[in-house]
Short mmCIF file of C-alpha atoms (C1' of nucleotides) in Angstrom, two decimals:
data_model
loop_
_atom_site.label_atom_id
_atom_site.label_comp_id
_atom_site.label_asym_id
_atom_site.label_seq_id
_atom_site.Cartn_x
_atom_site.Cartn_y
_atom_site.Cartn_z
CA UNK A 4 -25.52 -12.94 -2.47
CA UNK A 5 -26.50 -15.81 -4.73
CA UNK A 6 -26.52 -14.33 -8.23
CA UNK A 7 -23.07 -12.83 -8.41
CA UNK A 8 -22.43 -10.87 -11.54
CA UNK A 9 -18.88 -11.80 -12.46
CA UNK A 10 -16.53 -9.75 -14.56
CA UNK A 11 -16.58 -10.30 -18.30
CA UNK A 12 -13.32 -11.32 -19.95
CA UNK A 13 -12.88 -7.78 -21.09
CA UNK A 14 -13.52 -6.39 -17.63
CA UNK A 15 -11.25 -8.98 -16.11
CA UNK A 16 -8.42 -7.91 -18.40
CA UNK A 17 -9.04 -4.26 -17.64
CA UNK A 18 -9.07 -4.95 -13.92
CA UNK A 19 -5.80 -6.86 -14.11
CA UNK A 20 -4.27 -4.06 -16.14
CA UNK A 21 -5.43 -1.61 -13.50
CA UNK A 22 -3.82 -3.60 -10.71
CA UNK A 23 -0.61 -3.99 -12.67
CA UNK A 24 -0.21 -0.39 -13.73
CA UNK A 25 -1.13 1.18 -10.39
CA UNK A 26 1.23 -1.16 -8.61
CA UNK A 27 4.05 -0.48 -11.04
CA UNK A 28 3.58 3.26 -10.79
CA UNK A 29 3.42 3.19 -7.03
CA UNK A 30 6.57 1.13 -6.83
CA UNK A 31 8.37 3.40 -9.27
CA UNK A 32 7.51 6.48 -7.22
CA UNK A 33 8.46 4.81 -3.99
CA UNK A 34 11.75 3.58 -5.35
CA UNK A 35 12.68 6.93 -6.88
CA UNK A 36 11.91 8.94 -3.77
CA UNK A 37 13.55 6.47 -1.43
CA UNK A 38 16.66 6.28 -3.59
CA UNK A 39 17.10 9.97 -4.36
CA UNK A 40 15.67 11.62 -1.26
CA UNK A 41 15.51 8.99 1.43
CA UNK A 42 11.82 9.39 2.07
CA UNK A 43 8.74 7.32 1.34
CA UNK A 44 6.07 8.80 -0.88
CA UNK A 45 3.75 9.17 2.10
CA UNK A 46 6.17 11.59 3.73
CA UNK A 47 6.61 13.53 0.53
CA UNK A 48 2.85 13.95 0.41
CA UNK A 49 2.75 15.33 3.93
CA UNK A 50 5.51 17.82 3.21
CA UNK A 51 3.88 18.84 -0.06
CA UNK A 52 0.47 19.45 1.46
CA UNK A 53 1.98 21.47 4.29
CA UNK A 54 4.01 23.54 1.87
CA UNK A 55 0.86 24.62 0.05
CA UNK A 56 -1.01 25.61 3.16
CA UNK A 57 -1.12 29.25 4.30
CA UNK A 58 1.81 29.73 6.64
CA UNK A 59 2.94 26.24 5.72
CA UNK A 60 0.87 24.93 8.60
CA UNK A 61 -2.31 22.94 9.11
CA UNK A 62 -4.11 21.31 11.99
CA UNK A 63 -3.58 17.57 12.21
CA UNK A 64 -7.17 16.91 11.23
CA UNK A 65 -7.00 19.10 8.16
CA UNK A 66 -3.65 17.61 7.19
CA UNK A 67 -5.14 14.16 7.56
CA UNK A 68 -7.97 15.16 5.25
CA UNK A 69 -5.84 16.62 2.46
CA UNK A 70 -3.38 13.74 2.54
CA UNK A 71 -6.21 11.21 2.95
CA UNK A 72 -4.38 9.57 5.85
CA UNK A 73 -6.03 8.14 8.92
CA UNK A 74 -5.45 10.11 12.10
CA UNK A 75 -3.30 7.34 13.46
CA UNK A 76 -1.18 6.93 10.37
CA UNK A 77 -0.58 10.64 10.30
CA UNK A 78 0.35 10.77 13.97
CA UNK A 79 2.96 8.07 13.57
CA UNK A 80 4.35 9.58 10.39
CA UNK A 81 4.54 13.03 11.96
CA UNK A 82 6.49 11.60 14.87
CA UNK A 83 9.03 10.34 12.34
CA UNK A 84 9.11 13.59 10.42
CA UNK A 85 9.56 15.51 13.63
CA UNK A 86 12.59 13.39 14.50
CA UNK A 87 14.04 14.33 11.15
CA UNK A 88 13.40 17.99 11.93
CA UNK A 89 11.20 18.44 8.86
CA UNK A 90 8.04 19.37 10.75
CA UNK A 91 7.08 20.73 14.12
CA UNK A 92 3.92 20.25 16.17
CA UNK A 93 2.60 23.10 18.24
CA UNK A 94 -0.41 23.16 20.52
CA UNK A 95 -3.06 25.55 19.33
CA UNK A 96 -4.07 28.50 21.51
CA UNK A 97 -7.82 28.79 20.94
CA UNK A 98 -8.88 25.17 20.87
CA UNK A 99 -6.54 23.24 23.08
CA UNK A 100 -7.50 19.91 21.55
CA UNK A 101 -5.98 20.81 18.23
CA UNK A 102 -2.34 20.63 17.20
CA UNK A 103 -0.82 22.71 14.45
CA UNK A 104 1.56 20.84 12.18
CA UNK A 105 4.03 23.15 10.51
CA UNK A 106 6.74 22.70 7.95
CA UNK A 107 10.20 23.74 9.16
CA UNK A 108 12.67 25.47 6.84
CA UNK A 109 14.61 22.19 6.77
CA UNK A 110 11.46 20.37 5.76
CA UNK A 111 10.78 22.87 3.01
CA UNK A 112 14.33 22.48 1.78
CA UNK A 113 14.01 18.71 1.76
CA UNK A 114 10.81 19.02 -0.25
CA UNK A 115 12.39 21.42 -2.72
CA UNK A 116 15.28 19.04 -3.19
CA UNK A 117 13.00 16.06 -3.72
CA UNK A 118 10.42 17.70 -5.95
CA UNK A 119 12.19 17.79 -9.34
CA UNK A 120 13.07 14.12 -9.35
CA UNK A 121 9.62 13.18 -8.18
CA UNK A 122 7.85 15.29 -10.77
CA UNK A 123 10.07 13.90 -13.46
CA UNK A 124 9.15 10.38 -12.41
CA UNK A 125 5.44 11.16 -12.48
CA UNK A 126 5.75 12.71 -15.91
CA UNK A 127 7.86 9.89 -17.19
CA UNK A 128 5.59 7.12 -15.91
CA UNK A 129 2.18 8.66 -16.30
CA UNK A 130 2.00 11.55 -18.75
CA UNK A 131 4.70 10.77 -21.27
CA UNK A 132 3.20 7.43 -22.33
CA UNK A 133 -0.23 8.97 -22.96
CA UNK A 134 -1.43 11.04 -25.88
CA UNK A 135 -3.08 14.38 -25.13
CA UNK A 136 -6.39 12.82 -25.99
CA UNK A 137 -5.81 9.98 -23.57
CA UNK A 138 -4.73 12.36 -20.84
CA UNK A 139 -8.04 14.20 -21.19
CA UNK A 140 -9.97 10.95 -21.15
CA UNK A 141 -8.03 9.81 -18.14
CA UNK A 142 -8.85 12.98 -16.27
CA UNK A 143 -12.56 12.50 -16.96
CA UNK A 144 -12.45 8.86 -15.93
CA UNK A 145 -10.75 9.64 -12.65
CA UNK A 146 -13.21 12.42 -12.02
CA UNK A 147 -16.10 9.99 -12.58
CA UNK A 148 -14.61 7.53 -10.12
CA UNK A 149 -14.08 10.06 -7.36
CA UNK A 150 -17.48 11.61 -8.03
CA UNK A 151 -19.13 8.22 -7.52
CA UNK A 152 -17.34 7.98 -4.22
CA UNK A 153 -18.40 11.41 -3.11
CA UNK A 154 -22.03 10.64 -3.95
CA UNK A 155 -21.76 7.51 -1.86
CA UNK A 156 -20.40 9.39 1.10
CA UNK A 157 -23.32 11.80 1.12
CA UNK A 158 -26.17 9.39 0.52
CA UNK A 159 -25.25 7.09 3.34
CA UNK A 160 -28.64 5.77 4.38
CA UNK A 161 -30.48 4.95 1.18
CA UNK A 162 -31.87 1.66 -0.05
CA UNK A 163 -33.40 0.24 3.11
CA UNK A 164 -34.72 -3.35 3.25
CA UNK B 27 18.34 19.48 -12.22
CA UNK B 28 17.93 23.10 -13.07
CA UNK B 29 15.34 23.02 -15.84
CA UNK B 30 12.63 20.97 -14.22
CA UNK B 31 9.53 20.66 -16.31
CA UNK B 32 6.76 21.01 -13.76
CA UNK B 33 3.24 19.78 -14.18
CA UNK B 34 0.74 22.11 -15.80
CA UNK B 35 -2.37 22.99 -13.79
CA UNK B 36 -4.30 20.50 -15.81
CA UNK B 37 -1.73 17.77 -15.24
CA UNK B 38 -1.54 18.64 -11.58
CA UNK B 39 -5.28 18.19 -11.23
CA UNK B 40 -5.17 14.92 -13.11
CA UNK B 41 -2.35 13.67 -10.94
CA UNK B 42 -4.19 14.55 -7.77
CA UNK B 43 -7.31 12.87 -9.08
CA UNK B 44 -5.23 9.80 -9.81
CA UNK B 45 -3.84 9.69 -6.30
CA UNK B 46 -7.26 10.22 -4.79
CA UNK B 47 -9.12 7.64 -6.82
CA UNK B 48 -6.51 4.91 -6.61
CA UNK B 49 -6.23 5.41 -2.87
CA UNK B 50 -10.00 5.38 -2.39
CA UNK B 51 -10.38 2.25 -4.46
CA UNK B 52 -7.58 0.49 -2.68
CA UNK B 53 -9.03 1.36 0.70
CA UNK B 54 -12.49 0.25 -0.35
CA UNK B 55 -11.19 -3.14 -1.48
CA UNK B 56 -9.11 -3.57 1.61
CA UNK B 57 -11.97 -2.65 3.90
CA UNK B 58 -14.48 -4.87 2.18
CA UNK B 59 -12.24 -7.93 2.17
CA UNK B 60 -11.05 -7.43 5.71
CA UNK B 61 -14.59 -6.91 6.97
CA UNK B 62 -16.33 -9.71 5.08
CA UNK B 63 -13.59 -12.29 4.77
CA UNK B 64 -10.91 -11.40 7.30
CA UNK B 65 -8.13 -11.19 4.76
CA UNK B 66 -6.13 -8.36 3.22
CA UNK B 67 -6.29 -7.87 -0.52
CA UNK B 68 -2.75 -9.14 -0.88
CA UNK B 69 -3.77 -12.52 0.47
CA UNK B 70 -6.79 -12.65 -1.78
CA UNK B 71 -4.49 -12.07 -4.72
CA UNK B 72 -2.28 -14.97 -3.73
CA UNK B 73 -5.22 -17.33 -3.35
CA UNK B 74 -6.71 -16.15 -6.63
CA UNK B 75 -3.51 -16.64 -8.62
CA UNK B 76 -2.99 -20.09 -7.14
CA UNK B 77 -6.55 -21.09 -7.91
CA UNK B 78 -6.02 -20.34 -11.59
CA UNK B 79 -2.80 -22.29 -11.88
CA UNK B 80 -2.81 -25.87 -13.16
CA UNK B 81 -3.22 -28.12 -10.16
CA UNK B 82 -3.76 -24.99 -8.07
CA UNK B 83 -0.03 -24.88 -7.47
CA UNK B 84 2.91 -22.74 -8.50
CA UNK B 85 6.53 -22.39 -7.55
CA UNK B 86 7.24 -19.50 -5.21
CA UNK B 87 9.09 -17.65 -7.94
CA UNK B 88 6.26 -17.97 -10.43
CA UNK B 89 3.72 -17.02 -7.81
CA UNK B 90 5.80 -13.98 -6.98
CA UNK B 91 5.78 -12.99 -10.63
CA UNK B 92 2.06 -13.32 -11.23
CA UNK B 93 1.18 -11.51 -8.01
CA UNK B 94 3.94 -8.95 -8.58
CA UNK B 95 5.18 -9.45 -5.04
CA UNK B 96 8.80 -9.43 -3.96
CA UNK B 97 10.18 -12.81 -2.97
CA UNK B 98 10.39 -11.67 0.62
CA UNK B 99 6.91 -10.26 0.80
CA UNK B 100 5.55 -13.46 -0.64
CA UNK B 101 7.51 -15.63 1.79
CA UNK B 102 6.15 -13.76 4.79
CA UNK B 103 2.63 -13.75 3.44
CA UNK B 104 2.78 -17.46 2.66
CA UNK B 105 3.89 -18.18 6.21
CA UNK B 106 0.71 -16.46 7.39
CA UNK B 107 -1.48 -18.23 4.87
CA UNK B 108 0.05 -21.54 5.86
CA UNK B 109 -0.82 -20.90 9.51
CA UNK B 110 -4.40 -20.33 8.41
CA UNK B 111 -4.30 -23.62 6.55
CA UNK B 112 -5.12 -21.97 3.22
CA UNK B 113 -1.92 -22.95 1.45
CA UNK B 114 0.79 -25.55 1.79
CA UNK B 115 4.43 -25.44 0.79
CA UNK B 116 6.09 -28.56 -0.52
CA UNK B 117 9.68 -29.05 -1.56
CA UNK B 118 10.02 -29.84 -5.21
CA UNK B 119 11.48 -33.19 -6.25
CA UNK B 120 13.45 -32.31 -9.39
CA UNK B 121 15.00 -29.01 -8.41
CA UNK B 122 15.47 -29.03 -4.70
CA UNK B 123 15.86 -25.28 -4.51
CA UNK B 124 12.30 -24.66 -5.51
CA UNK B 125 9.22 -24.85 -3.35
CA UNK B 126 5.76 -25.55 -4.66
CA UNK B 127 3.03 -23.42 -3.18
CA UNK B 128 -0.35 -25.08 -3.39
CA UNK B 129 -3.84 -24.06 -2.50
CA UNK B 130 -5.52 -26.33 0.05
CA UNK B 131 -9.22 -27.19 -0.19
CA UNK B 132 -9.77 -24.85 2.77
CA UNK B 133 -7.96 -22.09 0.91
CA UNK B 134 -10.05 -22.65 -2.16
CA UNK B 135 -13.20 -22.56 -0.06
CA UNK B 136 -12.07 -19.30 1.57
CA UNK B 137 -11.46 -17.82 -1.86
CA UNK B 138 -14.84 -18.95 -3.15
CA UNK B 139 -16.50 -17.41 -0.15
CA UNK B 140 -14.65 -14.13 -0.56
CA UNK B 141 -14.94 -13.77 -4.32
CA UNK B 142 -18.53 -12.57 -4.78
CA UNK B 143 -18.23 -9.70 -2.34
CA UNK B 144 -14.88 -8.71 -3.76
CA UNK B 145 -16.07 -8.76 -7.36
CA UNK B 146 -19.13 -6.77 -6.42
CA UNK B 147 -16.93 -4.15 -4.80
CA UNK B 148 -14.72 -3.91 -7.89
CA UNK B 149 -17.73 -3.58 -10.12
CA UNK B 150 -19.36 -1.05 -7.85
CA UNK B 151 -16.28 1.15 -7.46
CA UNK B 152 -14.67 0.85 -10.85
CA UNK B 153 -16.98 -0.29 -13.62
CA UNK B 154 -20.37 0.98 -12.55
CA UNK B 155 -19.33 4.64 -12.51
CA UNK B 156 -17.90 4.46 -16.04
CA UNK B 157 -19.67 4.45 -19.37
CA UNK B 158 -18.85 1.65 -21.81
CA UNK B 159 -16.90 4.15 -23.85
CA UNK B 160 -14.88 5.21 -20.82
CA UNK B 161 -14.21 1.60 -19.87
CA UNK B 162 -12.72 1.01 -23.31
CA UNK B 163 -10.64 4.17 -23.07
CA UNK B 164 -9.50 3.19 -19.62
CA UNK B 165 -8.36 -0.22 -20.84
CA UNK B 166 -6.28 1.40 -23.59
CA UNK B 167 -4.77 3.93 -21.20
CA UNK B 168 -3.74 1.25 -18.74
CA UNK B 169 -2.29 -0.81 -21.57
CA UNK B 170 -0.24 2.18 -22.70
CA UNK B 171 1.11 2.69 -19.19
CA UNK B 172 2.16 -0.90 -18.68
CA UNK B 173 3.58 -1.07 -22.18
CA UNK B 174 5.76 1.95 -21.50
CA UNK B 175 6.95 0.28 -18.36
CA UNK B 176 7.80 -2.96 -20.10
CA UNK B 177 9.73 -1.03 -22.74
CA UNK B 178 11.91 0.44 -19.97
CA UNK B 179 14.09 -2.60 -19.61
CA UNK B 180 12.31 -3.30 -16.35
CA UNK B 181 11.65 -6.68 -17.77
CA UNK B 182 9.39 -9.25 -16.18
CA UNK B 183 7.79 -11.37 -18.83
CA UNK B 184 8.80 -14.95 -19.41
CA UNK B 185 7.27 -17.75 -21.42
CA UNK B 186 6.42 -21.10 -19.93
CA UNK B 187 8.66 -24.06 -20.64
"C1'" DG C 1 -23.55 25.23 34.94
"C1'" DC C 2 -24.09 20.06 34.69
"C1'" DG C 3 -23.69 15.86 32.23
"C1'" DC C 4 -22.55 13.67 28.35
"C1'" DA C 5 -21.64 13.10 23.49
"C1'" DA C 6 -18.51 14.49 19.98
"C1'" DA C 7 -14.03 16.03 18.31
"C1'" DA C 8 -8.83 16.12 18.23
"C1'" DG C 9 -5.16 13.69 18.76
"C1'" DT C 10 -2.03 10.09 20.67
"C1'" DT C 11 -0.49 5.47 22.03
"C1'" DG C 12 0.83 0.48 22.02
"C1'" DA C 13 0.17 -3.83 20.16
"C1'" DA C 14 -0.57 -6.57 16.18
"C1'" DT C 15 0.09 -7.00 11.51
"C1'" DG C 16 2.21 -6.23 7.03
"C1'" DT C 17 6.25 -4.78 4.09
"C1'" DT C 18 11.01 -3.79 2.92
"C1'" DC C 19 15.87 -4.36 3.14
"C1'" DA C 20 20.05 -6.77 3.61
"C1'" DA C 21 22.04 -10.94 4.68
"C1'" DT C 22 21.97 -16.00 4.48
"C1'" DT C 23 21.36 -20.91 3.11
"C1'" DA C 24 20.97 -24.31 -0.14
"C1'" DT C 25 21.10 -25.97 -4.67
"C1'" DT C 26 21.98 -26.00 -9.53
"C1'" DC C 27 24.23 -24.33 -13.68
"C1'" DC C 28 28.22 -23.62 -16.42
"C1'" DG C 29 32.85 -22.87 -18.18
"C1'" DC C 30 36.93 -24.99 -18.32
"C1'" DG D 18 34.61 -32.80 -11.55
"C1'" DC D 19 35.88 -28.29 -9.58
"C1'" DG D 20 34.91 -23.49 -8.40
"C1'" DG D 21 32.36 -19.69 -8.90
"C1'" DA D 22 28.14 -17.40 -10.65
"C1'" DA D 23 23.34 -17.66 -10.69
"C1'" DT D 24 18.81 -19.13 -8.91
"C1'" DA D 25 15.27 -20.22 -5.27
"C1'" DA D 26 13.73 -19.22 -1.20
"C1'" DT D 27 13.90 -17.87 3.68
"C1'" DT D 28 15.06 -15.05 7.81
"C1'" DG D 29 15.30 -11.23 11.19
"C1'" DA D 30 15.44 -6.53 11.98
"C1'" DA D 31 13.77 -2.04 10.80
"C1'" DC D 32 10.10 0.39 9.28
"C1'" DA D 33 5.14 1.42 8.16
"C1'" DT D 34 0.21 0.86 8.86
"C1'" DT D 35 -3.93 -0.56 11.14
"C1'" DC D 36 -6.84 -1.31 14.97
"C1'" DA D 37 -8.77 -0.57 19.31
"C1'" DA D 38 -8.39 1.83 23.42
"C1'" DC D 39 -7.47 6.02 25.65
"C1'" DT D 40 -6.90 11.18 27.19
"C1'" DT D 41 -8.11 15.72 26.90
"C1'" DT D 42 -10.96 19.39 25.61
"C1'" DT D 43 -14.97 21.46 23.70
"C1'" DG D 44 -19.84 21.84 22.43
"C1'" DC D 45 -24.61 21.10 23.39
"C1'" DG D 46 -29.08 20.14 25.42
"C1'" DC D 47 -31.55 21.13 29.14
#
DNA sequence: GCGCAAAAGTTGAATGTTCAATTATTCCGC
DNA sequence: GCGGAATAATTGAACATTCAACTTTTGCGC
């Protein structure tokens, strides 16, 4: 790693702007949800993903995938959500390794109560400041970033010594 | 909150793409730094900001501002970094409330060792996948987002004395 | 069908972050 | 020059996340 290619001034500024804006947005979401609904954004995400699933239920593994949480993080979070009565975990019949996570009516209600404020915050912080043109560009940029990731995931063993 | 303006399908997709790509990037940075240099990204940020300061030192408050950390988060993190011998905290002479945080030679060396791998990861994950045109657009989008935030009264910009 | 690797999920300890309270010092109006 | 507001920073407890180790169950090769 001798010839490091550093960031140009322009890239440096862009990178700093990225760090600043993502951090600000994340904090804004966290603060809004915590203040108005008493839940962290991570929990909102879990409830939201469950609510969209058929029967409002998913296996832990699938829920981990759609929320992009590690198995462990999800397990701990679900323990908390279960205490609150917002989700329930039920052993699956066919494959006895798997656990079904399901949204309770209370959990759905909590999500419904939280959603408007959350959506408003997202709109306010992310979409309102951008022109339609910028929103389109942004979408394409994000798609390019995730696509690069996906490519990486599939071509795991290229470029040997 | 009766008339909530929900996200359009297009916005919804963009929002999800945002969540996915920022999370993936964050995880990639975290993983790379932890693996290759044994430090979380937060600590790298602290070292980096100190290294750029005149005399490689800043007051805790100023350091908190440039890293965008809360005072508490910074205090805890600095305690860890001090244990590692990467920073030092010294009481200020003039104003005895303030503490100067300074980078030690060991801390600077740790930063220098970590930097190339970190920069490469940033380039690989963020800049490489984008065209020059997209990079410019991205910069403008991020600027618009932070500008909107600054306009909000959530003020955090001060000039140096 | 046996043996063993893989898959699903959980657990506890270590680490990191937030939140509220606290200490110490300086600033400022009078 | 006194008293209270503001500023700088820390602390400990509660909460969240990661990491490595573990249990249970299923799938697979033979």
